[in-house]
């Protein structure tokens, strides 16, 4: 078919759709194979019209075409099969198995057998991989998300997913033009022709009598024959994937589908049948977290390891790992889930303008006020951790108009405060030109990071996003502009211009790999922008032309807005994001609000708004109000409201400049438990379980007067020699003697806790029914916190999982309840390739993907990529020599792995395409540590040569290198490992060597602190930050564990080996590796030389490890503070 004939088909498709011939539209799409209507496909999948689904797909591809097509058809037939099983219709299930699924047995017989075995189960959910299968609607939605990605990645669909950008009624317009041309050729044109047929050419004149239905046409401009071509109103009926679009793309998916972007998105699609990450799929089409982003910027990375699956036949299109299907992730719609009990009232002092809970430490609340001050509240202690008034850091750098304005009136109110998704930074937008970014280091430690004169006039909103995998700040202001700034350097990256009124709010988001920003103006205009400076891609009006704020559901799939117009009428609506049309309008808002109504969402289920002196809740799926409370009274007409990330707590502003904290039953329980722990830990007692060593107990020899446990921390003062310092560090000490004096004074009041008996703490040796007693060389918690993964020297992995129970409602790891060592039903083990290698001398390493689906691992042989659900080896790569010695997944792309090698090189490997992208060299001995920084976009490497190197992740160039200084009097082993780990702020770097713990600041690698152990403890074997980076756990060859305060490197607790190891004089057991729990800052796990794994926590009555020394006065850690206090404590 010629190209013009193909275009004619598109014109006919448009015409049929405009005339509402829906069946004919889809029949022509199918028969021509020119356009795959994704919207129609979604509709029939969600409705379960399986025969039509298969028939429609078959017009574009067949099962045998390629592995994408095979996986698409497999997923559809598998869903049919599971639905039949769910209905207990075994006859139908058998028919589907033998008729529709049998074809796949030739490609993967094991998978077919496993599917067939589901017939033997009373409930297929007894299969662990299907245990979280939800209802039919949710399961179809999840399957659809996976299939859509496969379709987008399938080359056969590459030019069939986007409809040409046609003006409406294009076919009619062409016919009009043809008739006008015919009319111009008439010898005797009539003024008012009446065209009644298109079957013959138009002609005016004598022959008109013979053709009474043909008339004369004056001109197209004056009298269009088939009626005026209407301007597009609203959005085309087929929406995101529909073919009938207005001249400028007017739907979200349409304007995102430029060829370059579409190809980029397709390139991230699965190249093999990889196991779906259920939580990630539920978050599609965005596809982000929940953490969060969020603003959940859970990152722009693909959460799948996209790879070229290989078997002995080079193609293994249907591995067994395609079975898991999760639930929708939506909570119950019971109002009991909602926070409504008033737990406390915080006395703020000024009127609240904006609030945001910390995304990780969810009992910390950031508040901005109309007086220009912001505060951080700790809801457990009910104390203000930090407070700052409005102050311009560098007035001389401001513009002349701003300087003049501040000279006349040095005040400003806060319009917005918000945290970054990881809680390491927060931003403050002021009513006068300025935005400020602060870094947060725990407690009351906040530090100036960036100050930018962002707009002319008020900075009305501020948000964080990750375009191009770089943390950025998006702002808007009274100058009608939206600007994007680099969050590290403050450099302006983008500027969006197009609003005709002050921009009221911004909401960054992303779908797949496409980043964009919604903006709303005070005139009610809503626009969407890509980060390309080419103008808005979407433009429509908010209901009532109200200035609005926008919010997504937690999984990023549903878009809502809330606004109040100049007449005081408020609107909360859900948008059909693809079509720009209102999907649902929520009832129950007042008509006379005196200030904009604020709202928030939580749990993919609920909406809250402050309106008419009340707090109002809605279920997202119901337009009517679910519940209304007055929060015990005292609320303003339009109170500010803000959920914490889990939706357990709700902050509500009060009319007397306070904040009420509301909680649901889970929130009440959590806060009460934390309060109890805080109170218990602060009581001055002398329990037999803990010995507090007072400075007054120190004898002249340096020993404690009546120590009963192991040697005290003060013994170190007589043994460890001073740490050698560089000249710059010495200069820092001289410059700041006062700080060191203050710290030394405070140290006299500080108590060190020593734990020496099993009753002093909670510990649990994880059960292990294997006979192996091989040393545990690598250890990690799963990112969910539900399990612990260990790697032993025999190349065998062991996985322990905790299950939800009456004792542990969350299912997270704990020392109070024993977990089970977990294996898949097949009983296979995850064993690394160790052919032609010696496990005795090999270096082991593994890295876990962010979604806990995959682990890349090596024990001196090839690197293996395992499926964590099935333990099956998905692929192996990079056989030695050289051997891989350290692995790290790229934080934003699970397809990219940084691999440290035995030959001192680092290889950047793309799993999906099975290709080394680049190879970098800068070390002289093997690589022993790798750490990525999301914020700085760097990779830090460490080696057995005690060298640290910083590499840019943009071009992989080396930025700087620094030699680790060995303390005086110490001699490092020639091949001692050096490990690195970034602080939560992604800037400070923990460096671990057998002789010391050091803190460096990246990217310049300035050494801020060093700390060395006493000789009696032996060498340091490992160390790790706690999940909140406030604590460092250090393990030693004598089996002891030191617990340091991270900000000062000062010891606050020491755990003797006798507290967690049974006495055995015939064996020397000690920890080789320590791992910190990902969400419990006081829990850690140890991998031992006898093959055991222990989980250790403080006593519930204590709640934390020892007492933390006072924070230093000043902006942050200094070399002087570190070194003066280190010498005092050792």
mmCIF file of N, CA and C in Angstrom, residues 116-208:
data_model
loop_
_atom_site.group_PDB
_atom_site.id
_atom_site.type_symbol
_atom_site.label_atom_id
_atom_site.label_comp_id
_atom_site.label_asym_id
_atom_site.label_seq_id
_atom_site.Cartn_x
_atom_site.Cartn_y
_atom_site.Cartn_z
ATOM 1 N N UNK A 116 0.608 -25.717 35.638
ATOM 2 C CA UNK A 116 -0.342 -26.829 35.707
ATOM 3 C C UNK A 116 -0.555 -27.285 37.144
ATOM 4 N N UNK A 117 0.496 -27.227 37.967
ATOM 5 C CA UNK A 117 0.375 -27.655 39.366
ATOM 6 C C UNK A 117 -0.600 -26.801 40.165
ATOM 7 N N UNK A 118 -0.887 -25.592 39.681
ATOM 8 C CA UNK A 118 -1.849 -24.746 40.392
ATOM 9 C C UNK A 118 -3.223 -25.387 40.448
ATOM 10 N N UNK A 119 -3.511 -26.291 39.501
ATOM 11 C CA UNK A 119 -4.806 -26.994 39.495
ATOM 12 C C UNK A 119 -4.961 -27.891 40.715
ATOM 13 N N UNK A 120 -3.850 -28.308 41.298
ATOM 14 C CA UNK A 120 -3.912 -29.219 42.440
ATOM 15 C C UNK A 120 -4.161 -28.501 43.753
ATOM 16 N N UNK A 121 -4.097 -27.169 43.750
ATOM 17 C CA UNK A 121 -4.263 -26.401 44.983
ATOM 18 C C UNK A 121 -5.712 -25.991 45.163
ATOM 19 N N UNK A 122 -6.172 -26.024 46.393
ATOM 20 C CA UNK A 122 -7.534 -25.559 46.675
ATOM 21 C C UNK A 122 -7.660 -24.078 46.361
ATOM 22 N N UNK A 123 -6.615 -23.339 46.671
ATOM 23 C CA UNK A 123 -6.555 -21.903 46.365
ATOM 24 C C UNK A 123 -5.159 -21.622 45.826
ATOM 25 N N UNK A 124 -5.087 -21.156 44.581
ATOM 26 C CA UNK A 124 -3.770 -20.966 43.970
ATOM 27 C C UNK A 124 -2.918 -19.968 44.739
ATOM 28 N N UNK A 125 -3.522 -19.190 45.652
ATOM 29 C CA UNK A 125 -2.740 -18.254 46.460
ATOM 30 C C UNK A 125 -1.844 -18.958 47.466
ATOM 31 N N UNK A 126 -2.030 -20.291 47.599
ATOM 32 C CA UNK A 126 -1.119 -21.057 48.447
ATOM 33 C C UNK A 126 0.281 -21.086 47.843
ATOM 34 N N UNK A 127 0.371 -20.892 46.544
ATOM 35 C CA UNK A 127 1.666 -20.727 45.905
ATOM 36 C C UNK A 127 2.262 -19.405 46.367
ATOM 37 N N UNK A 128 3.454 -19.453 46.922
ATOM 38 C CA UNK A 128 4.011 -18.237 47.546
ATOM 39 C C UNK A 128 4.116 -17.079 46.576
ATOM 40 N N UNK A 129 4.424 -17.391 45.315
ATOM 41 C CA UNK A 129 4.582 -16.321 44.338
ATOM 42 C C UNK A 129 3.258 -15.645 44.011
ATOM 43 N N UNK A 130 2.153 -16.310 44.325
ATOM 44 C CA UNK A 130 0.831 -15.743 44.040
ATOM 45 C C UNK A 130 0.073 -15.392 45.312
ATOM 46 N N UNK A 131 0.766 -15.391 46.440
ATOM 47 C CA UNK A 131 0.089 -15.185 47.722
ATOM 48 C C UNK A 131 -0.531 -13.805 47.846
ATOM 49 N N UNK A 132 -0.008 -12.827 47.089
ATOM 50 C CA UNK A 132 -0.528 -11.462 47.191
ATOM 51 C C UNK A 132 -1.456 -11.113 46.036
ATOM 52 N N UNK A 133 -1.917 -12.138 45.310
ATOM 53 C CA UNK A 133 -2.851 -11.901 44.211
ATOM 54 C C UNK A 133 -4.118 -11.259 44.780
ATOM 55 N N UNK A 134 -4.485 -10.104 44.255
ATOM 56 C CA UNK A 134 -5.649 -9.379 44.784
ATOM 57 C C UNK A 134 -6.921 -9.768 44.063
ATOM 58 N N UNK A 135 -7.828 -8.807 43.939
ATOM 59 C CA UNK A 135 -9.059 -9.092 43.216
ATOM 60 C C UNK A 135 -8.806 -9.010 41.715
ATOM 61 N N UNK A 136 -9.824 -9.367 40.948
ATOM 62 C CA UNK A 136 -9.671 -9.464 39.495
ATOM 63 C C UNK A 136 -9.312 -8.110 38.894
ATOM 64 N N UNK A 137 -9.990 -7.054 39.341
ATOM 65 C CA UNK A 137 -9.755 -5.726 38.777
ATOM 66 C C UNK A 137 -8.305 -5.299 38.992
ATOM 67 N N UNK A 138 -7.803 -5.496 40.215
ATOM 68 C CA UNK A 138 -6.428 -5.095 40.512
ATOM 69 C C UNK A 138 -5.434 -5.929 39.712
ATOM 70 N N UNK A 139 -5.677 -7.233 39.627
ATOM 71 C CA UNK A 139 -4.762 -8.106 38.904
ATOM 72 C C UNK A 139 -4.710 -7.750 37.423
ATOM 73 N N UNK A 140 -5.880 -7.437 36.855
ATOM 74 C CA UNK A 140 -5.884 -7.039 35.447
ATOM 75 C C UNK A 140 -5.093 -5.753 35.239
ATOM 76 N N UNK A 141 -5.266 -4.825 36.147
ATOM 77 C CA UNK A 141 -4.530 -3.567 36.028
ATOM 78 C C UNK A 141 -3.032 -3.773 36.075
ATOM 79 N N UNK A 142 -2.566 -4.653 36.960
ATOM 80 C CA UNK A 142 -1.136 -4.919 37.074
ATOM 81 C C UNK A 142 -0.618 -5.601 35.815
ATOM 82 N N UNK A 143 -1.376 -6.604 35.356
ATOM 83 C CA UNK A 143 -0.979 -7.285 34.122
ATOM 84 C C UNK A 143 -0.936 -6.321 32.945
ATOM 85 N N UNK A 144 -1.924 -5.435 32.884
ATOM 86 C CA UNK A 144 -1.975 -4.469 31.795
ATOM 87 C C UNK A 144 -0.739 -3.574 31.795
ATOM 88 N N UNK A 145 -0.308 -3.141 32.965
ATOM 89 C CA UNK A 145 0.886 -2.301 33.040
ATOM 90 C C UNK A 145 2.112 -3.001 32.480
ATOM 91 N N UNK A 146 2.253 -4.301 32.778
ATOM 92 C CA UNK A 146 3.388 -5.053 32.264
ATOM 93 C C UNK A 146 3.297 -5.231 30.751
ATOM 94 N N UNK A 147 2.089 -5.548 30.271
ATOM 95 C CA UNK A 147 1.909 -5.781 28.839
ATOM 96 C C UNK A 147 2.136 -4.496 28.044
ATOM 97 N N UNK A 148 1.702 -3.355 28.586
ATOM 98 C CA UNK A 148 1.903 -2.089 27.879
ATOM 99 C C UNK A 148 3.389 -1.812 27.678
ATOM 100 N N UNK A 149 4.193 -2.106 28.681
ATOM 101 C CA UNK A 149 5.629 -1.884 28.540
ATOM 102 C C UNK A 149 6.217 -2.796 27.466
ATOM 103 N N UNK A 150 5.727 -4.031 27.412
ATOM 104 C CA UNK A 150 6.212 -4.948 26.384
ATOM 105 C C UNK A 150 5.806 -4.487 24.990
ATOM 106 N N UNK A 151 4.581 -3.982 24.874
ATOM 107 C CA UNK A 151 4.119 -3.482 23.579
ATOM 108 C C UNK A 151 4.982 -2.300 23.143
ATOM 109 N N UNK A 152 5.246 -1.386 24.075
ATOM 110 C CA UNK A 152 6.044 -0.210 23.735
ATOM 111 C C UNK A 152 7.472 -0.580 23.352
ATOM 112 N N UNK A 153 7.984 -1.704 23.910
ATOM 113 C CA UNK A 153 9.345 -2.129 23.600
ATOM 114 C C UNK A 153 9.411 -3.017 22.361
ATOM 115 N N UNK A 154 8.275 -3.542 21.919
ATOM 116 C CA UNK A 154 8.240 -4.464 20.785
ATOM 117 C C UNK A 154 8.481 -3.709 19.488
ATOM 118 N N UNK A 155 9.508 -4.078 18.709
ATOM 119 C CA UNK A 155 9.777 -3.349 17.454
ATOM 120 C C UNK A 155 8.606 -3.355 16.481
ATOM 121 N N UNK A 156 7.763 -4.385 16.548
ATOM 122 C CA UNK A 156 6.633 -4.466 15.618
ATOM 123 C C UNK A 156 5.602 -3.371 15.872
ATOM 124 N N UNK A 157 5.622 -2.782 17.058
ATOM 125 C CA UNK A 157 4.650 -1.743 17.400
ATOM 126 C C UNK A 157 5.259 -0.351 17.340
ATOM 127 N N UNK A 158 6.529 -0.263 17.019
ATOM 128 C CA UNK A 158 7.255 0.984 17.243
ATOM 129 C C UNK A 158 6.651 2.175 16.501
ATOM 130 N N UNK A 159 6.134 1.961 15.293
ATOM 131 C CA UNK A 159 5.555 3.078 14.541
ATOM 132 C C UNK A 159 4.036 3.019 14.502
ATOM 133 N N UNK A 160 3.453 2.247 15.440
ATOM 134 C CA UNK A 160 2.005 2.041 15.387
ATOM 135 C C UNK A 160 1.289 2.510 16.649
ATOM 136 N N UNK A 161 2.003 3.150 17.546
ATOM 137 C CA UNK A 161 1.404 3.553 18.815
ATOM 138 C C UNK A 161 1.022 5.022 18.856
ATOM 139 N N UNK A 162 1.436 5.782 17.873
ATOM 140 C CA UNK A 162 1.148 7.213 17.852
ATOM 141 C C UNK A 162 0.344 7.540 16.603
ATOM 142 N N UNK A 163 -0.786 8.186 16.803
ATOM 143 C CA UNK A 163 -1.616 8.579 15.678
ATOM 144 C C UNK A 163 -1.093 9.901 15.108
ATOM 145 N N UNK A 164 -1.161 10.086 13.792
ATOM 146 C CA UNK A 164 -0.699 11.360 13.217
ATOM 147 C C UNK A 164 -1.398 12.549 13.857
ATOM 148 N N UNK A 165 -0.679 13.633 13.944
ATOM 149 C CA UNK A 165 -1.197 14.844 14.582
ATOM 150 C C UNK A 165 -2.067 15.597 13.574
ATOM 151 N N UNK A 166 -3.358 15.275 13.557
ATOM 152 C CA UNK A 166 -4.279 15.834 12.563
ATOM 153 C C UNK A 166 -5.169 16.889 13.172
ATOM 154 N N UNK A 167 -5.508 17.884 12.387
ATOM 155 C CA UNK A 167 -6.566 18.787 12.782
ATOM 156 C C UNK A 167 -7.889 18.035 12.755
ATOM 157 N N UNK A 168 -8.801 18.482 13.587
ATOM 158 C CA UNK A 168 -10.098 17.816 13.617
ATOM 159 C C UNK A 168 -10.790 17.954 12.265
ATOM 160 N N UNK A 169 -11.620 16.958 11.964
ATOM 161 C CA UNK A 169 -12.408 16.906 10.718
ATOM 162 C C UNK A 169 -11.524 17.140 9.500
ATOM 163 N N UNK A 170 -10.348 16.518 9.507
ATOM 164 C CA UNK A 170 -9.415 16.735 8.403
ATOM 165 C C UNK A 170 -9.985 16.231 7.072
ATOM 166 N N UNK A 171 -10.676 15.097 7.075
ATOM 167 C CA UNK A 171 -11.226 14.562 5.832
ATOM 168 C C UNK A 171 -12.282 15.497 5.255
ATOM 169 N N UNK A 172 -13.121 16.040 6.123
ATOM 170 C CA UNK A 172 -14.126 16.993 5.660
ATOM 171 C C UNK A 172 -13.456 18.228 5.051
ATOM 172 N N UNK A 173 -12.384 18.682 5.684
ATOM 173 C CA UNK A 173 -11.688 19.861 5.175
ATOM 174 C C UNK A 173 -11.136 19.596 3.777
ATOM 175 N N UNK A 174 -10.557 18.424 3.559
ATOM 176 C CA UNK A 174 -10.027 18.090 2.241
ATOM 177 C C UNK A 174 -11.131 18.038 1.187
ATOM 178 N N UNK A 175 -12.278 17.499 1.582
ATOM 179 C CA UNK A 175 -13.398 17.449 0.629
ATOM 180 C C UNK A 175 -13.873 18.854 0.307
ATOM 181 N N UNK A 176 -13.942 19.699 1.317
ATOM 182 C CA UNK A 176 -14.308 21.101 1.081
ATOM 183 C C UNK A 176 -13.352 21.756 0.086
ATOM 184 N N UNK A 177 -12.060 21.525 0.314
ATOM 185 C CA UNK A 177 -11.084 22.124 -0.577
ATOM 186 C C UNK A 177 -11.253 21.602 -2.006
ATOM 187 N N UNK A 178 -11.551 20.330 -2.140
ATOM 188 C CA UNK A 178 -11.769 19.750 -3.461
ATOM 189 C C UNK A 178 -12.993 20.352 -4.137
ATOM 190 N N UNK A 179 -14.084 20.517 -3.384
ATOM 191 C CA UNK A 179 -15.300 21.076 -3.965
ATOM 192 C C UNK A 179 -15.090 22.531 -4.379
ATOM 193 N N UNK A 180 -14.344 23.257 -3.535
ATOM 194 C CA UNK A 180 -14.079 24.649 -3.907
ATOM 195 C C UNK A 180 -13.239 24.732 -5.178
ATOM 196 N N UNK A 181 -12.275 23.834 -5.275
ATOM 197 C CA UNK A 181 -11.471 23.804 -6.499
ATOM 198 C C UNK A 181 -12.343 23.469 -7.717
ATOM 199 N N UNK A 182 -13.241 22.508 -7.543
ATOM 200 C CA UNK A 182 -14.158 22.177 -8.632
ATOM 201 C C UNK A 182 -15.048 23.367 -8.988
ATOM 202 N N UNK A 183 -15.481 24.071 -7.938
ATOM 203 C CA UNK A 183 -16.368 25.202 -8.184
ATOM 204 C C UNK A 183 -15.656 26.321 -8.955
ATOM 205 N N UNK A 184 -14.349 26.497 -8.643
ATOM 206 C CA UNK A 184 -13.604 27.525 -9.366
ATOM 207 C C UNK A 184 -13.478 27.196 -10.857
ATOM 208 N N UNK A 185 -13.610 25.936 -11.208
ATOM 209 C CA UNK A 185 -13.515 25.533 -12.610
ATOM 210 C C UNK A 185 -14.844 25.638 -13.347
ATOM 211 N N UNK A 186 -15.922 25.930 -12.573
ATOM 212 C CA UNK A 186 -17.244 26.029 -13.216
ATOM 213 C C UNK A 186 -17.301 27.245 -14.140
ATOM 214 N N UNK A 187 -17.951 27.087 -15.279
ATOM 215 C CA UNK A 187 -18.100 28.206 -16.212
ATOM 216 C C UNK A 187 -19.146 29.200 -15.736
ATOM 217 N N UNK A 188 -20.181 28.743 -15.075
ATOM 218 C CA UNK A 188 -21.254 29.617 -14.607
ATOM 219 C C UNK A 188 -21.498 29.356 -13.119
ATOM 220 N N UNK A 189 -20.596 29.818 -12.264
ATOM 221 C CA UNK A 189 -20.756 29.516 -10.835
ATOM 222 C C UNK A 189 -21.988 30.187 -10.231
ATOM 223 N N UNK A 190 -22.699 29.454 -9.375
ATOM 224 C CA UNK A 190 -23.878 29.965 -8.669
ATOM 225 C C UNK A 190 -23.454 30.521 -7.306
ATOM 226 N N UNK A 191 -24.285 31.448 -6.796
ATOM 227 C CA UNK A 191 -23.944 32.081 -5.518
ATOM 228 C C UNK A 191 -24.206 31.171 -4.335
ATOM 229 N N UNK A 192 -25.256 30.412 -4.374
ATOM 230 C CA UNK A 192 -25.633 29.585 -3.228
ATOM 231 C C UNK A 192 -25.797 28.131 -3.665
ATOM 232 N N UNK A 193 -24.732 27.459 -3.901
ATOM 233 C CA UNK A 193 -24.841 26.064 -4.335
ATOM 234 C C UNK A 193 -25.322 25.172 -3.201
ATOM 235 N N UNK A 194 -25.997 24.147 -3.560
ATOM 236 C CA UNK A 194 -26.516 23.183 -2.583
ATOM 237 C C UNK A 194 -25.988 21.808 -2.963
ATOM 238 N N UNK A 195 -24.886 21.443 -2.361
ATOM 239 C CA UNK A 195 -24.239 20.182 -2.708
ATOM 240 C C UNK A 195 -24.940 19.045 -1.982
ATOM 241 N N UNK A 196 -25.400 18.057 -2.716
ATOM 242 C CA UNK A 196 -26.103 16.944 -2.101
ATOM 243 C C UNK A 196 -25.450 15.599 -2.400
ATOM 244 N N UNK A 197 -24.374 15.595 -3.139
ATOM 245 C CA UNK A 197 -23.693 14.339 -3.409
ATOM 246 C C UNK A 197 -22.205 14.590 -3.618
ATOM 247 N N UNK A 198 -21.448 13.567 -3.283
ATOM 248 C CA UNK A 198 -20.021 13.580 -3.546
ATOM 249 C C UNK A 198 -19.654 12.517 -4.570
ATOM 250 N N UNK A 199 -20.675 11.836 -5.092
ATOM 251 C CA UNK A 199 -20.416 10.717 -5.985
ATOM 252 C C UNK A 199 -19.937 11.152 -7.370
ATOM 253 N N UNK A 200 -20.260 12.400 -7.735
ATOM 254 C CA UNK A 200 -19.795 12.921 -9.022
ATOM 255 C C UNK A 200 -19.173 14.272 -8.791
ATOM 256 N N UNK A 201 -18.366 14.733 -9.745
ATOM 257 C CA UNK A 201 -17.744 16.040 -9.607
ATOM 258 C C UNK A 201 -18.803 17.139 -9.635
ATOM 259 N N UNK A 202 -18.525 18.185 -8.871
ATOM 260 C CA UNK A 202 -19.430 19.341 -8.862
ATOM 261 C C UNK A 202 -19.290 20.130 -10.162
ATOM 262 N N UNK A 203 -20.426 20.625 -10.642
ATOM 263 C CA UNK A 203 -20.423 21.460 -11.841
ATOM 264 C C UNK A 203 -21.649 22.348 -11.844
ATOM 265 N N UNK A 204 -21.439 23.665 -12.053
ATOM 266 C CA UNK A 204 -22.556 24.600 -12.201
ATOM 267 C C UNK A 204 -22.755 24.883 -13.702
ATOM 268 N N UNK A 205 -23.965 25.225 -14.120
ATOM 269 C CA UNK A 205 -24.168 25.595 -15.523
ATOM 270 C C UNK A 205 -25.318 24.851 -16.138
ATOM 271 N N UNK A 206 -25.324 24.788 -17.479
ATOM 272 C CA UNK A 206 -26.456 24.186 -18.192
ATOM 273 C C UNK A 206 -26.716 22.755 -17.770
ATOM 274 N N UNK A 207 -25.665 22.048 -17.439
ATOM 275 C CA UNK A 207 -25.872 20.648 -17.066
ATOM 276 C C UNK A 207 -26.521 20.474 -15.719
ATOM 277 N N UNK A 208 -26.767 21.595 -15.056
ATOM 278 C CA UNK A 208 -27.335 21.510 -13.704
ATOM 279 C C UNK A 208 -28.732 20.916 -13.733
#
